[in-house]
Amino acid sequence: MAKFSQVGITLFLLLVLAIALPLGVSGATPTTTTNLVGDIEEDGSVPSSVDFGDAEASYIEMPSDHDDDEPSELGVPVKSVVTKAFFNSILSKASPSCAGKKFYRRKDFLNATRSYPKFGHLVNATAAKREIAAFFAHVTRETGHLCYIEEIYKGKYCDLGRAKEWPCAAGKKYYGRGPLQLTWNYNYGLFGSEKKLKTLKNPEMVAKNRVLSWQASLWFWMKNVRPVLKKGFGATIKAINGGECNGGNPRAVAARVQYYKDYCKRFRIKPGCNLSC
Ligand SMILES: *[C@@H]1O[C@H](CO)[C@@H](O)[C@H](O)[C@H]1NC(C)=O
Ligand SMILES: *[C@@H]1O[C@H](CO)[C@@H](O)[C@H](O)[C@H]1NC(C)=O
Protein backbone atom coordinates (compact mmCIF):
# COMPACT_ATOMS: atom_id res chain seq x y z
CA MET A 1 0.00 0.00 0.00
CA ALA A 2 2.48 2.41 -0.93
CA LYS A 3 0.15 5.03 -2.06
CA PHE A 4 -3.35 5.89 -1.82
CA SER A 5 -4.85 8.33 -4.14
CA GLN A 6 -8.06 9.70 -2.90
CA VAL A 7 -9.90 10.88 -5.87
CA GLY A 8 -13.00 12.93 -5.79
CA ILE A 9 -15.57 11.69 -8.07
CA THR A 10 -17.42 13.84 -10.47
CA LEU A 11 -21.08 14.34 -10.31
CA PHE A 12 -21.32 12.75 -13.68
CA LEU A 13 -19.65 9.62 -12.51
CA LEU A 14 -21.93 9.54 -9.53
CA LEU A 15 -24.90 9.70 -11.77
CA VAL A 16 -23.58 6.94 -13.92
CA LEU A 17 -22.95 4.89 -10.84
CA ALA A 18 -26.31 5.53 -9.43
CA ILE A 19 -27.67 3.94 -12.51
CA ALA A 20 -25.13 1.23 -12.80
CA LEU A 21 -24.92 0.12 -9.23
CA PRO A 22 -27.78 -1.90 -7.98
CA LEU A 23 -28.82 -0.60 -4.64
CA GLY A 24 -28.43 -3.95 -3.13
CA VAL A 25 -24.83 -3.84 -4.00
CA SER A 26 -24.13 -0.42 -2.85
CA GLY A 27 -26.04 -0.98 0.30
CA ALA A 28 -23.18 -3.01 1.44
CA THR A 29 -20.85 -0.79 -0.38
CA PRO A 30 -19.97 -0.71 -3.89
CA THR A 31 -17.12 -2.30 -5.38
CA THR A 32 -13.76 -2.01 -4.51
CA THR A 33 -10.97 -3.87 -3.75
CA THR A 34 -8.03 -3.46 -5.03
CA ASN A 35 -9.76 -1.01 -6.41
CA LEU A 36 -10.01 -2.58 -9.51
CA VAL A 37 -13.31 -1.30 -9.81
CA GLY A 38 -12.86 1.53 -7.55
CA ASP A 39 -14.92 2.01 -4.55
CA ILE A 40 -17.43 4.62 -4.46
CA GLU A 41 -18.48 5.49 -1.02
CA GLU A 42 -21.71 7.06 -0.09
CA ASP A 43 -20.00 10.31 0.51
CA GLY A 44 -18.94 10.28 -3.08
CA SER A 45 -15.30 9.66 -2.54
CA VAL A 46 -13.44 6.95 -4.29
CA PRO A 47 -11.62 4.73 -1.96
CA SER A 48 -8.05 4.30 -2.47
CA SER A 49 -6.96 1.75 -4.66
CA VAL A 50 -6.59 -1.51 -3.76
CA ASP A 51 -3.65 -2.45 -2.67
CA PHE A 52 -2.68 -4.97 -4.71
CA GLY A 53 0.27 -3.61 -3.54
CA ASP A 54 2.71 -4.03 -1.16
CA ALA A 55 2.56 -7.31 0.15
CA GLU A 56 5.73 -7.00 2.02
CA ALA A 57 3.98 -6.50 5.25
CA SER A 58 1.94 -9.56 4.83
CA TYR A 59 4.88 -11.56 3.89
CA ILE A 60 6.65 -11.24 7.11
CA GLU A 61 5.82 -14.45 8.65
CA MET A 62 4.68 -17.30 6.71
CA PRO A 63 4.39 -20.09 9.14
CA SER A 64 6.45 -22.93 7.97
CA ASP A 65 3.53 -25.18 7.94
CA HIS A 66 4.36 -27.69 5.37
CA ASP A 67 0.91 -29.06 5.11
CA ASP A 68 -0.27 -25.76 3.83
CA ASP A 69 2.02 -25.96 0.91
CA GLU A 70 0.90 -29.25 -0.42
CA PRO A 71 -2.27 -29.91 -2.24
CA SER A 72 -3.81 -32.09 0.34
CA GLU A 73 -6.36 -34.81 0.36
CA LEU A 74 -7.62 -33.09 3.44
CA GLY A 75 -8.77 -30.16 1.42
CA VAL A 76 -11.94 -30.09 -0.56
CA PRO A 77 -12.53 -30.14 -4.28
CA VAL A 78 -13.05 -26.47 -5.03
CA LYS A 79 -15.82 -27.21 -7.49
CA SER A 80 -17.83 -28.99 -4.82
CA VAL A 81 -17.76 -25.84 -2.69
CA VAL A 82 -18.07 -23.27 -5.44
CA THR A 83 -21.18 -24.85 -6.87
CA LYS A 84 -23.17 -23.39 -9.72
CA ALA A 85 -25.75 -22.30 -7.18
CA PHE A 86 -23.13 -20.51 -5.08
CA PHE A 87 -21.50 -18.77 -8.04
CA ASN A 88 -24.83 -17.77 -9.52
CA SER A 89 -26.05 -16.43 -6.20
CA ILE A 90 -23.31 -13.82 -6.38
CA LEU A 91 -23.76 -13.08 -10.06
CA SER A 92 -27.51 -12.80 -9.72
CA LYS A 93 -27.10 -9.75 -7.51
CA ALA A 94 -25.42 -7.87 -10.35
CA SER A 95 -27.79 -5.94 -12.54
CA PRO A 96 -28.34 -7.16 -16.11
CA SER A 97 -26.47 -4.14 -17.46
CA CYS A 98 -23.27 -5.10 -15.65
CA ALA A 99 -20.31 -5.83 -17.92
CA GLY A 100 -19.20 -8.59 -15.58
CA LYS A 101 -22.40 -10.47 -16.08
CA LYS A 102 -21.34 -11.54 -19.53
CA PHE A 103 -17.73 -12.03 -18.55
CA TYR A 104 -17.36 -13.89 -15.28
CA ARG A 105 -18.11 -17.59 -15.49
CA ARG A 106 -17.72 -20.35 -12.95
CA LYS A 107 -16.06 -22.64 -15.43
CA ASP A 108 -13.31 -20.12 -16.10
CA PHE A 109 -12.71 -19.74 -12.38
CA LEU A 110 -12.42 -23.51 -12.04
CA ASN A 111 -10.16 -23.64 -15.05
CA ALA A 112 -7.91 -20.97 -13.50
CA THR A 113 -7.64 -22.88 -10.22
CA ARG A 114 -5.81 -25.60 -12.11
CA SER A 115 -2.89 -23.19 -12.41
CA TYR A 116 -3.01 -22.71 -8.62
CA PRO A 117 -3.73 -26.21 -7.38
CA LYS A 118 -3.03 -25.33 -3.77
CA PHE A 119 -5.94 -22.94 -3.65
CA GLY A 120 -8.69 -24.43 -1.47
CA HIS A 121 -6.35 -27.07 -0.13
CA LEU A 122 -5.27 -26.54 3.43
CA VAL A 123 -4.80 -28.67 6.51
CA ASN A 124 -8.45 -29.58 6.82
CA ALA A 125 -11.79 -28.97 5.19
CA THR A 126 -12.70 -26.08 7.46
CA ALA A 127 -9.52 -24.19 6.69
CA ALA A 128 -10.00 -24.89 2.98
CA LYS A 129 -13.57 -23.64 2.96
CA ARG A 130 -12.57 -20.54 4.89
CA GLU A 131 -10.08 -19.74 2.17
CA ILE A 132 -12.71 -20.08 -0.52
CA ALA A 133 -15.23 -18.04 1.47
CA ALA A 134 -12.65 -15.30 2.03
CA PHE A 135 -11.64 -15.23 -1.63
CA PHE A 136 -15.22 -14.81 -2.81
CA ALA A 137 -16.03 -12.30 -0.09
CA HIS A 138 -13.29 -10.06 -1.48
CA VAL A 139 -14.28 -10.75 -5.06
CA THR A 140 -17.85 -9.77 -4.20
CA ARG A 141 -16.72 -6.53 -2.67
CA GLU A 142 -14.17 -5.66 -5.33
CA THR A 143 -16.47 -6.20 -8.25
CA GLY A 144 -19.85 -5.34 -6.76
CA HIS A 145 -21.12 -8.92 -7.07
CA LEU A 146 -19.20 -9.59 -10.25
CA CYS A 147 -20.64 -6.50 -11.91
CA TYR A 148 -17.40 -4.75 -12.79
CA ILE A 149 -14.51 -6.00 -14.87
CA GLU A 150 -12.53 -2.76 -14.66
CA GLU A 151 -12.07 -0.24 -11.92
CA ILE A 152 -14.28 2.78 -12.32
CA TYR A 153 -11.50 5.24 -11.66
CA LYS A 154 -9.12 4.78 -14.56
CA GLY A 155 -5.92 5.86 -12.84
CA LYS A 156 -2.48 5.18 -14.19
CA TYR A 157 -1.25 3.29 -11.12
CA CYS A 158 2.34 3.50 -12.23
CA ASP A 159 4.57 3.24 -9.17
CA LEU A 160 7.64 5.11 -10.33
CA GLY A 161 9.69 3.64 -7.53
CA ARG A 162 9.33 0.27 -9.16
CA ALA A 163 9.14 1.38 -12.77
CA LYS A 164 12.74 0.47 -13.49
CA GLU A 165 11.99 -3.11 -12.84
CA TRP A 166 8.43 -3.00 -14.08
CA PRO A 167 8.33 -0.25 -16.70
CA CYS A 168 5.01 1.37 -17.38
CA ALA A 169 4.27 1.31 -21.09
CA ALA A 170 3.38 4.54 -22.83
CA GLY A 171 -0.32 5.20 -22.70
CA LYS A 172 -1.04 2.16 -20.56
CA LYS A 173 -2.80 2.18 -17.22
CA TYR A 174 -2.65 -0.34 -14.45
CA TYR A 175 -5.96 0.25 -12.71
CA GLY A 176 -7.90 -2.62 -11.26
CA ARG A 177 -8.97 -5.39 -13.56
CA GLY A 178 -10.58 -8.74 -12.93
CA PRO A 179 -12.22 -10.41 -9.95
CA LEU A 180 -9.75 -9.04 -7.40
CA GLN A 181 -8.84 -5.97 -9.36
CA LEU A 182 -5.19 -6.44 -10.09
CA THR A 183 -3.64 -3.00 -9.71
CA TRP A 184 -0.23 -1.30 -10.14
CA ASN A 185 2.48 -1.80 -12.72
CA TYR A 186 4.53 -4.06 -10.49
CA ASN A 187 1.67 -6.47 -9.94
CA TYR A 188 0.95 -6.62 -13.65
CA GLY A 189 4.66 -7.10 -14.22
CA LEU A 190 5.10 -9.82 -11.61
CA PHE A 191 2.04 -11.68 -12.77
CA GLY A 192 3.10 -11.39 -16.40
CA SER A 193 6.56 -12.65 -15.68
CA GLU A 194 5.10 -15.73 -14.04
CA LYS A 195 2.75 -16.34 -16.94
CA LYS A 196 5.26 -15.33 -19.58
CA LEU A 197 2.83 -12.76 -20.89
CA LYS A 198 3.41 -9.12 -21.77
CA THR A 199 0.95 -7.78 -19.27
CA LEU A 200 2.88 -4.53 -18.85
CA LYS A 201 2.58 -3.76 -22.54
CA ASN A 202 -0.93 -5.07 -22.71
CA PRO A 203 -2.65 -4.83 -19.33
CA GLU A 204 -6.00 -5.01 -21.10
CA MET A 205 -5.64 -8.74 -21.49
CA VAL A 206 -6.45 -9.16 -17.80
CA ALA A 207 -9.89 -7.69 -18.50
CA LYS A 208 -10.41 -9.50 -21.78
CA ASN A 209 -9.30 -13.07 -21.32
CA ARG A 210 -11.70 -14.76 -18.95
CA VAL A 211 -9.39 -17.43 -17.62
CA LEU A 212 -6.46 -15.02 -17.32
CA SER A 213 -8.62 -12.65 -15.37
CA TRP A 214 -9.25 -15.29 -12.68
CA GLN A 215 -5.63 -16.40 -12.82
CA ALA A 216 -4.45 -12.86 -12.07
CA SER A 217 -6.65 -12.80 -8.98
CA LEU A 218 -5.59 -16.22 -7.82
CA TRP A 219 -1.98 -15.29 -8.39
CA PHE A 220 -2.39 -12.25 -6.15
CA TRP A 221 -4.24 -14.30 -3.62
CA MET A 222 -1.65 -17.05 -3.33
CA LYS A 223 1.19 -14.60 -3.15
CA ASN A 224 -0.18 -11.95 -0.85
CA VAL A 225 -3.28 -13.11 0.92
CA ARG A 226 -2.91 -16.79 1.62
CA PRO A 227 0.16 -16.27 3.81
CA VAL A 228 -1.98 -14.37 6.32
CA LEU A 229 -5.09 -16.51 6.19
CA LYS A 230 -4.33 -18.18 9.48
CA LYS A 231 -4.47 -14.86 11.26
CA GLY A 232 -8.13 -14.54 10.46
CA PHE A 233 -10.23 -12.78 7.86
CA GLY A 234 -9.23 -9.33 9.13
CA ALA A 235 -5.66 -9.93 8.02
CA THR A 236 -6.85 -10.69 4.50
CA ILE A 237 -8.55 -7.30 4.35
CA LYS A 238 -5.28 -5.72 5.33
CA ALA A 239 -3.48 -7.63 2.60
CA ILE A 240 -5.96 -6.61 -0.07
CA ASN A 241 -6.86 -3.06 0.84
CA GLY A 242 -5.18 -2.18 4.08
CA GLY A 243 -6.20 1.46 3.85
CA GLU A 244 -9.67 0.39 4.92
CA CYS A 245 -8.36 -0.88 8.25
CA ASN A 246 -7.99 1.05 11.49
CA GLY A 247 -10.88 3.34 10.75
CA GLY A 248 -9.90 4.03 7.15
CA ASN A 249 -13.19 2.76 5.81
CA PRO A 250 -15.26 0.95 8.42
CA ARG A 251 -18.18 0.53 6.06
CA ALA A 252 -16.06 -1.30 3.52
CA VAL A 253 -14.56 -3.50 6.19
CA ALA A 254 -18.01 -4.33 7.54
CA ALA A 255 -19.20 -5.25 4.05
CA ARG A 256 -16.29 -7.60 3.48
CA VAL A 257 -16.78 -9.24 6.87
CA GLN A 258 -20.48 -9.66 6.22
CA TYR A 259 -19.89 -11.39 2.88
CA TYR A 260 -17.35 -13.65 4.50
CA LYS A 261 -19.68 -14.63 7.33
CA ASP A 262 -22.47 -15.20 4.88
CA TYR A 263 -20.35 -17.47 2.70
CA CYS A 264 -19.04 -19.41 5.71
CA LYS A 265 -22.60 -20.00 6.74
CA ARG A 266 -23.44 -21.34 3.32
CA PHE A 267 -20.43 -23.63 3.49
CA ARG A 268 -21.54 -24.69 6.99
CA ILE A 269 -18.40 -23.70 8.76
CA LYS A 270 -17.56 -21.23 11.50
CA PRO A 271 -15.79 -18.09 10.33
CA GLY A 272 -13.06 -18.18 12.97
CA CYS A 273 -11.61 -15.31 14.98
CA ASN A 274 -10.14 -11.90 14.18
CA LEU A 275 -12.59 -11.11 11.42
CA SER A 276 -12.11 -7.37 11.31
CA CYS A 277 -9.18 -5.01 11.00
C1 LIG B 1 -8.98 -23.56 -19.82
O1 LIG B 1 -8.49 -22.34 -20.29
C2 LIG B 1 -7.59 -22.46 -21.36
C3 LIG B 1 -7.01 -21.10 -21.61
O2 LIG B 1 -8.01 -20.17 -21.88
C4 LIG B 1 -8.29 -23.05 -22.55
O3 LIG B 1 -7.41 -23.19 -23.62
C5 LIG B 1 -8.85 -24.42 -22.16
O4 LIG B 1 -9.61 -24.92 -23.20
C6 LIG B 1 -9.72 -24.27 -20.92
N1 LIG B 1 -10.11 -25.61 -20.47
C7 LIG B 1 -11.35 -25.89 -20.16
C8 LIG B 1 -11.62 -27.29 -19.72
O5 LIG B 1 -12.26 -25.07 -20.23
C1 LIG C 1 -8.41 -27.33 11.06
O1 LIG C 1 -7.28 -26.51 10.96
C2 LIG C 1 -7.38 -25.34 11.76
C3 LIG C 1 -6.26 -24.41 11.39
O2 LIG C 1 -5.06 -25.06 11.19
C4 LIG C 1 -7.36 -25.76 13.22
O3 LIG C 1 -7.41 -24.63 14.04
C5 LIG C 1 -8.57 -26.65 13.45
O4 LIG C 1 -8.56 -27.13 14.78
C6 LIG C 1 -8.59 -27.80 12.49
N1 LIG C 1 -9.87 -28.49 12.62
C7 LIG C 1 -9.97 -29.79 12.71
C8 LIG C 1 -11.35 -30.33 12.78
O5 LIG C 1 -9.00 -30.52 12.71
PDB file of C-alpha atoms and ligand atoms in Angstrom, residues 65 68 123-127 130 230, ligand 2:
ATOM      1  CA  ASP A  65       3.535 -25.183   7.944  1.00  0.00           C
ATOM      2  CA  ASP A  68      -0.275 -25.757   3.832  1.00  0.00           C
ATOM      3  CA  VAL A 123      -4.801 -28.667   6.511  1.00  0.00           C
ATOM      4  CA  ASN A 124      -8.446 -29.585   6.817  1.00  0.00           C
ATOM      5  CA  ALA A 125     -11.790 -28.973   5.189  1.00  0.00           C
ATOM      6  CA  THR A 126     -12.698 -26.077   7.463  1.00  0.00           C
ATOM      7  CA  ALA A 127      -9.523 -24.191   6.688  1.00  0.00           C
ATOM      8  CA  ARG A 130     -12.571 -20.542   4.891  1.00  0.00           C
ATOM      9  CA  LYS A 230      -4.330 -18.178   9.479  1.00  0.00           C
TER      10      LYS A 230
HETATM   11  C1  LIG B   2      -8.407 -27.331  11.056  1.00  0.00           C
HETATM   12  O1  LIG B   2      -7.283 -26.507  10.958  1.00  0.00           O
HETATM   13  C2  LIG B   2      -7.375 -25.342  11.756  1.00  0.00           C
HETATM   14  C3  LIG B   2      -6.258 -24.412  11.388  1.00  0.00           C
HETATM   15  O2  LIG B   2      -5.059 -25.059  11.189  1.00  0.00           O
HETATM   16  C4  LIG B   2      -7.359 -25.759  13.220  1.00  0.00           C
HETATM   17  O3  LIG B   2      -7.409 -24.634  14.038  1.00  0.00           O
HETATM   18  C5  LIG B   2      -8.569 -26.648  13.447  1.00  0.00           C
HETATM   19  O4  LIG B   2      -8.562 -27.129  14.782  1.00  0.00           O
HETATM   20  C6  LIG B   2      -8.594 -27.802  12.493  1.00  0.00           C
HETATM   21  N1  LIG B   2      -9.872 -28.487  12.616  1.00  0.00           N
HETATM   22  C7  LIG B   2      -9.974 -29.795  12.710  1.00  0.00           C
HETATM   23  C8  LIG B   2     -11.354 -30.326  12.778  1.00  0.00           C
HETATM   24  O5  LIG B   2      -8.998 -30.520  12.705  1.00  0.00           O
END
